[in-house]
Amino acid sequence: MNKTRKLIIAGNWKMNKTVAEALDLVRGLKIELSTVKEVDIVVCPPFTALGEVSKAILDSNLRLGAQNMSEHNVGAYTGEITAVMLKEFSVRYVILGHSERRQYQRESNELIAKKALAAHNAALKPIVCVGETLAEREANRTQEILDTQVRGSLAGLTNDQMVETIIAYEPVWAIGTGKTATTEQAQEAHAFIRGLLGKSFDETVARRVRIQYGGSVKPSNARELMSQPDVDGALVGGASLETRSFAEIIKNSI
Ligand code: PEP
């Protein structure tokens, strides 16, 4: 596939996998994907497995991501984890503002923007998630929602930081539901987001930022989705929990 932006496919394991299960999965992925150079491959285990997974993938083309972090650098924030703590495990990416956190932890665009800045300050690349609910899509509010989320969650980033930020477009109605956006719906939303980046930053930044699609990505739909001009990868939930399906998504995307 001939794109100027390198594809980035990340597995969001959510609250799944003990350390032993996590190691099993990455051992399989290392074997299956050892020759892949065309895609940045990222696994995002729960915090508890980061240390062991980090060691297990040292000599591989897999990169490590976390699923969340604090906007603060240090202090009395019980239960929280800082960007620097993630860096100790050689974490390179961090998912921010996933719709589950927006919904269950009530994360706001403002908070997500603070986290994105804190991530960059520690040289972590944020994967910032945006996306509309079904009710919002049905009310024709998709663009308005994306506009608010993109501007709000990326507020304060410099152009250089924005280029090192990944956006994941994840229509909430497609997450874990088996319903995938059509390729046209995905491309339309991605092109719209890129247009917003052109206005909020500049055209060069907009051309360089990678925008992942997320929402029931599986081996059978990966190729078509990735072939869209503005789709630069995927954020994969359920199908990233098994070696075979995650590896096939990646191989089918090349
Ligand atoms: C996700 O939660 O980021 C996701 C896309 O999940 P799934 O692939 O299971 O829809």
Short mmCIF file of C-alpha atoms and ligand atoms in Angstrom, two decimals:
data_model
loop_
_atom_site.label_atom_id
_atom_site.label_comp_id
_atom_site.label_asym_id
_atom_site.label_seq_id
_atom_site.Cartn_x
_atom_site.Cartn_y
_atom_site.Cartn_z
CA MET A 1 0.00 0.00 0.00
CA ASN A 2 1.53 3.29 -1.04
CA LYS A 3 0.97 5.98 1.56
CA THR A 4 3.33 8.70 2.69
CA ARG A 5 2.27 8.20 6.32
CA LYS A 6 3.43 4.93 7.89
CA LEU A 7 0.54 2.80 9.10
CA ILE A 8 0.23 2.42 12.87
CA ILE A 9 -1.86 -0.42 14.25
CA ALA A 10 -2.33 -0.61 18.01
CA GLY A 11 -4.00 -3.23 20.17
CA ASN A 12 -5.96 -1.87 23.12
CA TRP A 13 -6.21 -4.81 25.50
CA LYS A 14 -8.38 -2.84 27.94
CA MET A 15 -8.87 -4.64 31.29
CA ASN A 16 -7.82 -8.04 29.96
CA LYS A 17 -4.80 -10.36 30.40
CA THR A 18 -2.87 -11.42 33.46
CA VAL A 19 0.90 -11.22 33.14
CA ALA A 20 1.10 -14.87 32.06
CA GLU A 21 -1.63 -14.38 29.43
CA ALA A 22 -0.02 -11.18 28.21
CA LEU A 23 3.32 -12.93 27.72
CA ASP A 24 1.62 -15.72 25.82
CA LEU A 25 0.05 -13.22 23.46
CA VAL A 26 3.21 -11.24 22.76
CA ARG A 27 5.28 -14.38 22.25
CA GLY A 28 2.85 -15.38 19.52
CA LEU A 29 2.83 -11.91 17.97
CA LYS A 30 6.62 -11.75 17.90
CA ILE A 31 6.75 -14.93 15.86
CA GLU A 32 3.87 -14.06 13.52
CA LEU A 33 4.95 -10.49 12.85
CA SER A 34 8.74 -10.68 12.96
CA THR A 35 9.18 -9.69 9.30
CA VAL A 36 6.70 -6.78 9.22
CA LYS A 37 8.44 -3.47 8.58
CA GLU A 38 5.69 -1.51 6.89
CA VAL A 39 3.57 -0.95 10.00
CA ASP A 40 4.27 0.50 13.45
CA ILE A 41 2.86 -2.24 15.68
CA VAL A 42 1.86 -1.25 19.21
CA VAL A 43 0.48 -3.34 22.07
CA CYS A 44 -1.25 -1.61 24.98
CA PRO A 45 -1.52 -4.02 27.93
CA PRO A 46 -2.94 -3.07 31.33
CA PHE A 47 -0.46 -1.32 33.66
CA THR A 48 0.19 -4.53 35.60
CA ALA A 49 1.66 -6.29 32.56
CA LEU A 50 3.76 -3.41 31.19
CA GLY A 51 6.98 -4.44 32.92
CA GLU A 52 7.02 -8.05 31.76
CA VAL A 53 5.73 -7.28 28.27
CA SER A 54 8.36 -4.57 27.94
CA LYS A 55 11.13 -7.11 28.59
CA ALA A 56 9.53 -9.70 26.31
CA ILE A 57 9.39 -7.39 23.29
CA LEU A 58 12.83 -5.78 23.71
CA ASP A 59 14.32 -7.60 20.72
CA SER A 60 11.29 -7.25 18.44
CA ASN A 61 9.42 -4.87 16.16
CA LEU A 62 6.56 -4.54 18.68
CA ARG A 63 6.28 -1.25 20.57
CA LEU A 64 4.67 -0.64 23.92
CA GLY A 65 1.71 1.60 24.71
CA ALA A 66 -0.29 2.34 27.87
CA GLN A 67 -4.03 2.88 28.10
CA ASN A 68 -4.09 6.02 30.26
CA MET A 69 -1.94 8.28 32.43
CA SER A 70 -2.29 11.22 34.80
CA GLU A 71 -2.12 14.84 33.69
CA HIS A 72 0.03 15.51 36.79
CA ASN A 73 3.76 14.91 37.16
CA VAL A 74 3.95 13.85 40.80
CA GLY A 75 2.05 14.06 44.09
CA ALA A 76 -0.97 13.05 46.09
CA TYR A 77 -3.13 11.45 43.37
CA THR A 78 -3.97 8.01 44.72
CA GLY A 79 -4.21 5.35 42.06
CA GLU A 80 -2.72 7.46 39.28
CA ILE A 81 0.38 6.89 37.15
CA THR A 82 2.63 9.51 35.55
CA ALA A 83 4.16 9.67 32.10
CA VAL A 84 7.64 9.33 33.59
CA MET A 85 6.60 6.12 35.36
CA LEU A 86 5.44 4.75 32.01
CA LYS A 87 8.75 5.71 30.44
CA GLU A 88 10.52 3.52 33.00
CA PHE A 89 8.99 0.55 31.17
CA SER A 90 10.03 1.90 27.75
CA VAL A 91 6.43 2.81 26.95
CA ARG A 92 6.33 4.94 23.78
CA TYR A 93 2.62 5.55 23.23
CA VAL A 94 -0.33 6.27 25.49
CA ILE A 95 -4.02 6.05 24.61
CA LEU A 96 -5.85 9.13 25.89
CA GLY A 97 -9.55 9.98 26.00
CA HIS A 98 -10.84 6.57 24.97
CA SER A 99 -14.64 6.71 24.81
CA GLU A 100 -14.83 4.30 27.75
CA ARG A 101 -12.87 6.78 29.87
CA ARG A 102 -14.90 9.69 28.54
CA GLN A 103 -18.04 7.77 29.55
CA TYR A 104 -17.13 5.99 32.81
CA GLN A 105 -14.50 8.37 34.21
CA ARG A 106 -16.15 11.46 32.74
CA GLU A 107 -12.95 12.61 31.08
CA SER A 108 -13.40 15.97 29.40
CA ASN A 109 -11.66 17.38 26.33
CA GLU A 110 -9.89 19.82 28.64
CA LEU A 111 -8.48 17.02 30.80
CA ILE A 112 -7.43 15.02 27.75
CA ALA A 113 -5.57 18.07 26.39
CA LYS A 114 -3.68 18.39 29.69
CA LYS A 115 -2.77 14.71 29.53
CA ALA A 116 -1.60 15.05 25.92
CA LEU A 117 0.72 17.90 26.91
CA ALA A 118 2.05 15.93 29.89
CA ALA A 119 2.68 12.96 27.59
CA HIS A 120 4.67 15.09 25.14
CA ASN A 121 6.65 16.65 27.96
CA ALA A 122 7.86 13.13 28.77
CA ALA A 123 8.41 12.26 25.07
CA LEU A 124 5.47 9.86 24.96
CA LYS A 125 3.31 9.87 21.85
CA PRO A 126 -0.38 10.25 22.69
CA ILE A 127 -3.07 8.39 20.78
CA VAL A 128 -6.00 10.74 21.28
CA CYS A 129 -9.42 9.16 20.74
CA VAL A 130 -12.43 11.01 19.34
CA GLY A 131 -15.77 9.84 18.00
CA GLU A 132 -19.50 10.37 18.03
CA THR A 133 -22.23 8.26 19.64
CA LEU A 134 -25.03 6.68 17.64
CA ALA A 135 -27.52 9.31 18.82
CA GLU A 136 -25.15 12.06 17.71
CA ARG A 137 -24.67 10.48 14.29
CA GLU A 138 -28.39 10.00 13.84
CA ALA A 139 -28.96 13.63 14.76
CA ASN A 140 -26.43 14.64 12.06
CA ARG A 141 -24.11 15.99 14.71
CA THR A 142 -21.01 13.94 13.82
CA GLN A 143 -18.99 16.85 12.44
CA GLU A 144 -19.95 19.18 15.28
CA ILE A 145 -18.88 16.56 17.86
CA LEU A 146 -15.61 15.83 16.08
CA ASP A 147 -14.91 19.54 15.79
CA THR A 148 -15.37 20.06 19.55
CA GLN A 149 -13.40 16.96 20.52
CA VAL A 150 -10.50 17.53 18.12
CA ARG A 151 -10.06 21.21 18.98
CA GLY A 152 -10.62 20.65 22.71
CA SER A 153 -8.50 17.52 23.21
CA LEU A 154 -5.54 18.90 21.25
CA ALA A 155 -5.66 22.44 22.58
CA GLY A 156 -2.27 23.90 23.43
CA LEU A 157 -0.12 21.46 21.45
CA THR A 158 2.60 22.98 19.28
CA ASN A 159 2.85 22.02 15.61
CA ASP A 160 5.82 19.78 16.40
CA GLN A 161 3.89 18.03 19.17
CA MET A 162 0.85 17.62 16.92
CA VAL A 163 2.90 15.84 14.26
CA GLU A 164 3.97 13.34 16.94
CA THR A 165 0.36 12.83 18.08
CA ILE A 166 -1.85 10.08 16.70
CA ILE A 167 -5.61 10.56 16.46
CA ALA A 168 -7.93 7.57 16.71
CA TYR A 169 -11.34 8.12 15.14
CA GLU A 170 -13.58 5.69 16.98
CA PRO A 171 -17.31 6.03 16.38
CA VAL A 172 -18.67 4.96 19.77
CA TRP A 173 -21.45 2.93 18.11
CA ALA A 174 -18.85 0.75 16.42
CA ILE A 175 -16.76 -0.09 19.49
CA GLY A 176 -17.19 -3.66 20.66
CA THR A 177 -20.50 -3.93 18.83
CA GLY A 178 -19.46 -5.79 15.71
CA LYS A 179 -20.79 -2.81 13.68
CA THR A 180 -18.00 -1.29 11.62
CA ALA A 181 -18.26 2.10 9.97
CA THR A 182 -18.44 1.69 6.21
CA THR A 183 -15.27 2.63 4.39
CA GLU A 184 -17.07 5.74 3.13
CA GLN A 185 -18.12 6.77 6.65
CA ALA A 186 -14.59 6.22 7.94
CA GLN A 187 -12.92 8.09 5.08
CA GLU A 188 -15.38 11.00 5.37
CA ALA A 189 -14.73 11.39 9.12
CA HIS A 190 -10.96 11.06 8.69
CA ALA A 191 -10.87 13.66 5.91
CA PHE A 192 -12.97 15.97 8.06
CA ILE A 193 -10.58 15.55 11.02
CA ARG A 194 -7.59 16.24 8.76
CA GLY A 195 -9.33 19.38 7.56
CA LEU A 196 -9.76 20.50 11.18
CA LEU A 197 -6.04 19.96 11.78
CA GLY A 198 -5.32 22.15 8.77
CA LYS A 199 -7.31 24.95 10.37
CA SER A 200 -6.12 24.50 13.99
CA PHE A 201 -2.46 23.88 13.08
CA ASP A 202 -1.43 24.07 9.43
CA GLU A 203 -1.61 22.09 6.18
CA THR A 204 1.82 20.51 6.61
CA VAL A 205 0.90 19.29 10.08
CA ALA A 206 -2.45 18.01 8.79
CA ARG A 207 -0.76 16.03 6.01
CA ARG A 208 1.67 14.40 8.45
CA VAL A 209 -0.63 13.38 11.34
CA ARG A 210 -1.64 9.74 11.40
CA ILE A 211 -5.32 9.06 11.95
CA GLN A 212 -6.32 5.56 13.03
CA TYR A 213 -9.76 4.05 12.64
CA GLY A 214 -11.19 2.09 15.56
CA GLY A 215 -14.42 0.17 15.96
CA SER A 216 -14.81 -3.56 15.34
CA VAL A 217 -11.76 -3.82 13.10
CA LYS A 218 -11.14 -7.46 12.19
CA PRO A 219 -9.09 -9.42 9.66
CA SER A 220 -11.94 -9.37 7.14
CA ASN A 221 -12.41 -5.59 7.03
CA ALA A 222 -8.89 -4.31 7.70
CA ARG A 223 -7.68 -4.19 4.10
CA GLU A 224 -10.60 -2.14 2.81
CA LEU A 225 -10.47 0.30 5.72
CA MET A 226 -6.69 0.78 5.47
CA SER A 227 -6.93 1.40 1.74
CA GLN A 228 -8.82 4.66 2.32
CA PRO A 229 -6.61 7.67 1.62
CA ASP A 230 -6.98 9.24 5.08
CA VAL A 231 -6.99 6.05 7.16
CA ASP A 232 -3.47 5.52 8.50
CA GLY A 233 -3.93 2.57 10.80
CA ALA A 234 -6.23 1.08 13.37
CA LEU A 235 -6.90 0.98 17.07
CA VAL A 236 -8.11 -2.54 17.72
CA GLY A 237 -9.93 -3.75 20.82
CA GLY A 238 -11.46 -7.22 20.85
CA ALA A 239 -9.52 -8.60 17.89
CA SER A 240 -6.19 -7.61 19.48
CA LEU A 241 -6.65 -10.13 22.29
CA GLU A 242 -5.71 -13.12 20.16
CA THR A 243 -2.47 -13.65 18.31
CA ARG A 244 -4.04 -14.86 15.13
CA SER A 245 -6.64 -12.13 14.63
CA PHE A 246 -4.32 -9.24 15.52
CA ALA A 247 -1.53 -10.62 13.33
CA GLU A 248 -3.95 -11.11 10.43
CA ILE A 249 -5.25 -7.55 10.72
CA ILE A 250 -1.69 -6.31 10.39
CA LYS A 251 -0.76 -8.61 7.52
CA ASN A 252 -3.99 -7.82 5.66
CA SER A 253 -3.31 -4.09 5.98
CA ILE A 254 0.03 -4.12 4.18
C1 PEP B 1 -11.55 0.13 21.11
O1 PEP B 1 -12.05 -0.03 22.22
O2 PEP B 1 -10.63 0.97 20.97
C2 PEP B 1 -12.05 -0.68 20.01
C3 PEP B 1 -11.91 -0.22 18.81
O3 PEP B 1 -12.69 -1.85 20.34
P1 PEP B 1 -13.23 -2.97 19.31
O4 PEP B 1 -12.15 -3.20 18.28
O5 PEP B 1 -13.47 -4.17 20.17
O6 PEP B 1 -14.47 -2.42 18.69
#
